[in-house]
CSV table of C-alpha atoms in Angstrom, one decimal:
chain,number,residue,atom,x,y,z
F,1,UNK,CA,152.6,156.4,132.7
F,2,UNK,CA,148.9,156.1,132.7
F,3,UNK,CA,147.0,153.4,134.5
F,4,UNK,CA,146.0,152.2,131.1
F,5,UNK,CA,149.4,152.0,129.8
F,6,UNK,CA,150.4,150.4,133.4
F,7,UNK,CA,148.0,147.7,132.6
F,8,UNK,CA,149.2,146.9,128.9
F,9,UNK,CA,152.7,146.6,130.5
F,10,UNK,CA,151.7,144.4,133.5
F,11,UNK,CA,149.5,142.2,131.0
F,12,UNK,CA,152.4,141.8,128.7
F,13,UNK,CA,154.5,141.1,131.5
F,14,UNK,CA,152.5,138.2,132.6
F,15,UNK,CA,151.6,136.8,129.5
F,16,UNK,CA,154.6,136.8,126.9
F,17,UNK,CA,156.8,134.8,129.2
F,18,UNK,CA,156.7,131.1,127.4
F,19,UNK,CA,155.2,128.6,129.7
F,20,UNK,CA,152.8,125.7,130.0
F,21,UNK,CA,149.7,127.7,129.3
F,22,UNK,CA,151.3,129.3,126.0
F,23,UNK,CA,152.5,125.8,124.7
F,24,UNK,CA,149.1,124.4,125.3
F,25,UNK,CA,147.3,127.3,123.4
F,26,UNK,CA,149.4,126.5,120.4
F,27,UNK,CA,148.8,122.9,120.3
F,28,UNK,CA,145.0,123.7,120.7
F,29,UNK,CA,145.3,125.6,117.7
F,30,UNK,CA,147.1,123.3,115.8
F,31,UNK,CA,144.8,120.5,116.5
F,32,UNK,CA,141.4,122.5,116.5
F,33,UNK,CA,142.2,125.7,114.3
F,34,UNK,CA,142.5,129.3,115.1
F,35,UNK,CA,138.8,129.7,116.4
F,36,UNK,CA,139.1,127.0,119.2
F,37,UNK,CA,142.7,128.3,119.8
F,38,UNK,CA,141.3,131.9,120.5
F,39,UNK,CA,138.7,130.7,122.9
F,40,UNK,CA,142.0,129.0,124.6
F,41,UNK,CA,143.6,132.1,124.7
F,42,UNK,CA,140.5,134.1,125.8
F,43,UNK,CA,140.2,131.7,128.6
F,44,UNK,CA,144.0,132.7,129.8
F,45,UNK,CA,143.3,136.0,129.5
F,46,UNK,CA,140.1,135.9,131.6
F,47,UNK,CA,142.1,134.3,134.3
F,48,UNK,CA,144.7,137.2,134.0
F,49,UNK,CA,141.7,139.8,134.0
F,50,UNK,CA,140.4,138.3,137.3
F,51,UNK,CA,143.5,138.2,139.0
F,52,UNK,CA,144.2,141.8,138.0
F,53,UNK,CA,140.7,142.9,139.5
F,54,UNK,CA,141.3,141.1,142.6
F,55,UNK,CA,144.9,142.3,143.0
F,56,UNK,CA,143.6,146.2,142.4
F,57,UNK,CA,140.8,145.6,145.0
F,58,UNK,CA,142.6,143.5,147.5
F,59,UNK,CA,145.8,142.7,146.3
F,60,UNK,CA,147.8,142.8,149.6
F,61,UNK,CA,145.1,141.2,151.7
F,62,UNK,CA,144.6,138.5,149.0
F,63,UNK,CA,148.3,137.7,149.0
F,64,UNK,CA,148.4,137.3,152.6
F,65,UNK,CA,145.5,135.0,152.2
F,66,UNK,CA,146.8,133.0,149.8
F,67,UNK,CA,150.3,132.5,151.4
F,68,UNK,CA,149.2,129.3,153.5
F,69,UNK,CA,147.9,127.8,150.4
F,70,UNK,CA,150.8,128.5,148.0
F,71,UNK,CA,152.4,124.8,148.3
F,72,UNK,CA,149.0,123.0,147.7
F,73,UNK,CA,148.1,125.2,144.9
F,74,UNK,CA,151.5,124.5,143.6
F,75,UNK,CA,150.9,120.6,143.9
F,76,UNK,CA,147.6,121.0,142.4
F,77,UNK,CA,148.9,123.2,139.5
F,78,UNK,CA,151.8,120.5,138.8
F,79,UNK,CA,149.4,117.6,138.9
F,80,UNK,CA,147.0,119.3,136.7
F,81,UNK,CA,149.6,120.3,134.1
F,82,UNK,CA,151.4,116.9,134.3
F,83,UNK,CA,147.7,115.2,133.8
F,84,UNK,CA,146.9,117.6,130.7
F,85,UNK,CA,150.3,116.9,129.1
F,86,UNK,CA,149.9,113.1,129.6
F,87,UNK,CA,146.5,113.1,128.2
F,88,UNK,CA,147.7,115.1,125.2
F,89,UNK,CA,150.2,112.9,124.5
F,90,UNK,CA,147.9,109.9,124.5
F,91,UNK,CA,145.4,111.5,122.5
F,92,UNK,CA,148.1,112.5,120.0
F,93,UNK,CA,149.8,109.2,119.5
F,94,UNK,CA,146.2,107.8,119.5
F,95,UNK,CA,144.9,109.7,116.6
F,96,UNK,CA,148.3,109.2,114.8
F,97,UNK,CA,147.8,105.4,114.7
F,98,UNK,CA,144.2,105.6,113.1
F,99,UNK,CA,144.6,105.0,109.3
F,100,UNK,CA,141.5,107.4,108.4
F,101,UNK,CA,141.7,110.3,110.6
F,102,UNK,CA,138.9,113.0,110.7
F,103,UNK,CA,139.4,116.4,111.8
F,104,UNK,CA,139.3,116.9,115.4
F,105,UNK,CA,136.3,118.2,117.2
F,106,UNK,CA,136.8,120.5,120.1
F,107,UNK,CA,134.2,121.9,122.4
F,108,UNK,CA,134.5,125.5,122.2
F,109,UNK,CA,132.8,126.2,126.0
F,110,UNK,CA,135.0,123.3,127.5
F,111,UNK,CA,138.0,124.5,125.9
F,112,UNK,CA,137.3,128.0,127.3
F,113,UNK,CA,136.5,126.8,130.6
F,114,UNK,CA,139.7,124.4,130.8
F,115,UNK,CA,142.1,127.2,130.2
F,116,UNK,CA,140.5,129.6,132.8
F,117,UNK,CA,140.9,126.8,135.3
F,118,UNK,CA,144.7,126.0,134.2
F,119,UNK,CA,145.6,129.6,134.2
F,120,UNK,CA,143.6,130.5,137.4
F,121,UNK,CA,145.3,128.0,139.8
F,122,UNK,CA,148.6,129.8,139.7
F,123,UNK,CA,148.6,132.0,142.7
F,124,UNK,CA,151.9,133.7,141.6
F,125,UNK,CA,149.7,135.6,139.0
F,126,UNK,CA,148.0,137.7,141.9
F,127,UNK,CA,151.4,138.0,143.6
F,128,UNK,CA,152.7,139.4,140.4
F,129,UNK,CA,149.8,142.0,139.9
F,130,UNK,CA,149.8,143.1,143.7
F,131,UNK,CA,153.9,143.7,143.3
F,132,UNK,CA,153.0,145.9,140.1
F,133,UNK,CA,150.4,147.7,142.0
F,134,UNK,CA,152.3,148.4,145.2
F,135,UNK,CA,155.7,149.3,142.9
F,136,UNK,CA,153.4,152.3,141.2
F,137,UNK,CA,154.7,155.7,141.8
F,138,UNK,CA,153.0,157.6,144.6
F,139,UNK,CA,150.6,159.6,142.4
F,140,UNK,CA,149.1,156.6,140.6
F,141,UNK,CA,148.7,154.3,143.7
F,142,UNK,CA,145.7,156.5,144.9
F,143,UNK,CA,143.6,153.7,143.6
F,144,UNK,CA,140.7,155.5,142.4
F,145,UNK,CA,137.8,153.5,140.5
F,146,UNK,CA,138.9,155.0,137.2
F,147,UNK,CA,142.4,154.3,137.5
F,148,UNK,CA,141.8,150.8,138.6
F,149,UNK,CA,139.3,150.4,135.7
F,150,UNK,CA,141.8,151.7,133.4
F,151,UNK,CA,144.5,149.4,134.6
F,152,UNK,CA,142.4,146.3,134.2
F,153,UNK,CA,141.3,147.1,130.7
F,154,UNK,CA,145.0,147.4,129.8
F,155,UNK,CA,145.8,144.0,131.6
F,156,UNK,CA,142.9,142.2,129.7
F,157,UNK,CA,143.6,143.8,126.4
F,158,UNK,CA,147.3,142.8,126.1
F,159,UNK,CA,146.8,139.5,127.6
F,160,UNK,CA,144.2,138.8,125.0
F,161,UNK,CA,146.1,140.3,122.3
F,162,UNK,CA,149.1,138.1,123.1
F,163,UNK,CA,147.1,134.8,123.5
F,164,UNK,CA,145.5,135.7,120.2
F,165,UNK,CA,148.8,135.9,118.4
F,166,UNK,CA,149.7,132.5,119.9
F,167,UNK,CA,146.5,131.0,118.6
F,168,UNK,CA,147.3,132.6,115.1
F,169,UNK,CA,150.8,131.0,114.9
F,170,UNK,CA,149.5,127.4,116.1
F,171,UNK,CA,146.5,128.0,113.3
F,172,UNK,CA,148.8,128.9,110.9
F,173,UNK,CA,151.0,125.8,111.7
F,174,UNK,CA,148.1,123.6,111.8
F,175,UNK,CA,147.3,124.4,108.0
F,176,UNK,CA,150.6,124.2,106.8
F,177,UNK,CA,152.4,121.2,108.5
F,178,UNK,CA,152.4,117.5,107.6
F,179,UNK,CA,150.3,115.2,109.8
F,180,UNK,CA,153.6,113.9,110.7
F,181,UNK,CA,155.1,117.4,111.7
F,182,UNK,CA,151.7,117.9,113.5
F,183,UNK,CA,152.3,114.7,115.6
F,184,UNK,CA,156.0,116.1,116.4
F,185,UNK,CA,154.8,119.4,117.6
F,186,UNK,CA,152.0,117.6,119.7
F,187,UNK,CA,154.6,115.2,121.3
F,188,UNK,CA,157.2,117.9,122.0
F,189,UNK,CA,154.7,120.4,123.2
F,190,UNK,CA,152.9,118.0,125.6
F,191,UNK,CA,156.4,116.7,126.9
F,192,UNK,CA,157.1,120.5,127.8
F,193,UNK,CA,153.8,120.6,129.5
F,194,UNK,CA,154.6,117.5,131.5
F,195,UNK,CA,158.3,118.7,132.3
F,196,UNK,CA,156.9,122.1,133.6
F,197,UNK,CA,154.3,120.4,135.6
F,198,UNK,CA,156.8,117.9,137.3
F,199,UNK,CA,158.9,120.8,138.0
F,200,UNK,CA,156.3,122.5,139.8
F,201,UNK,CA,155.5,119.6,141.7
F,202,UNK,CA,159.1,119.2,142.8
F,203,UNK,CA,159.5,122.9,143.7
F,204,UNK,CA,156.5,122.5,145.8
F,205,UNK,CA,157.7,119.3,147.7
F,206,UNK,CA,161.4,120.2,148.1
């Protein structure tokens, strides 16, 4: 398999499993539209791309360096996700109580930066990419510059394409769902994010 195809497989492998970031991207697109949802997805894809670069350049050493920080990073990630979920719940319920709601205005750069941050605090991403690179066959494991660039390009394209699909689904839902169903999806989505955050916290503590 070529390095580019390996990158595509690795990128889809880390992006497709439904987690907190995927739920937040869909919710963002429902609330703010497809364009802002795309920027949220681009933020998540940027974090995946950065970790792919780090794993390609110094994956094993970086994994060892991050090992002592695994528990603090999990605690931080759990707290951040729980806080984001609670804030999303509060904002959704508050907006639903307003009699004359106007379209929500979402800051593009702030959304992009937020999703880079909440995706990059997950140290398991670099562990995943490092394991993938180490497991490559001997011929592919020579770590030439061209091979690494193709691998990283594949990761970036696959992650971005999946996150864009999530944003499109959220944008379509936002245009077609009634305000009541939009509120329901916001509540359920943010409750899932809070639950995932609490699960990360508990796994770090116990």
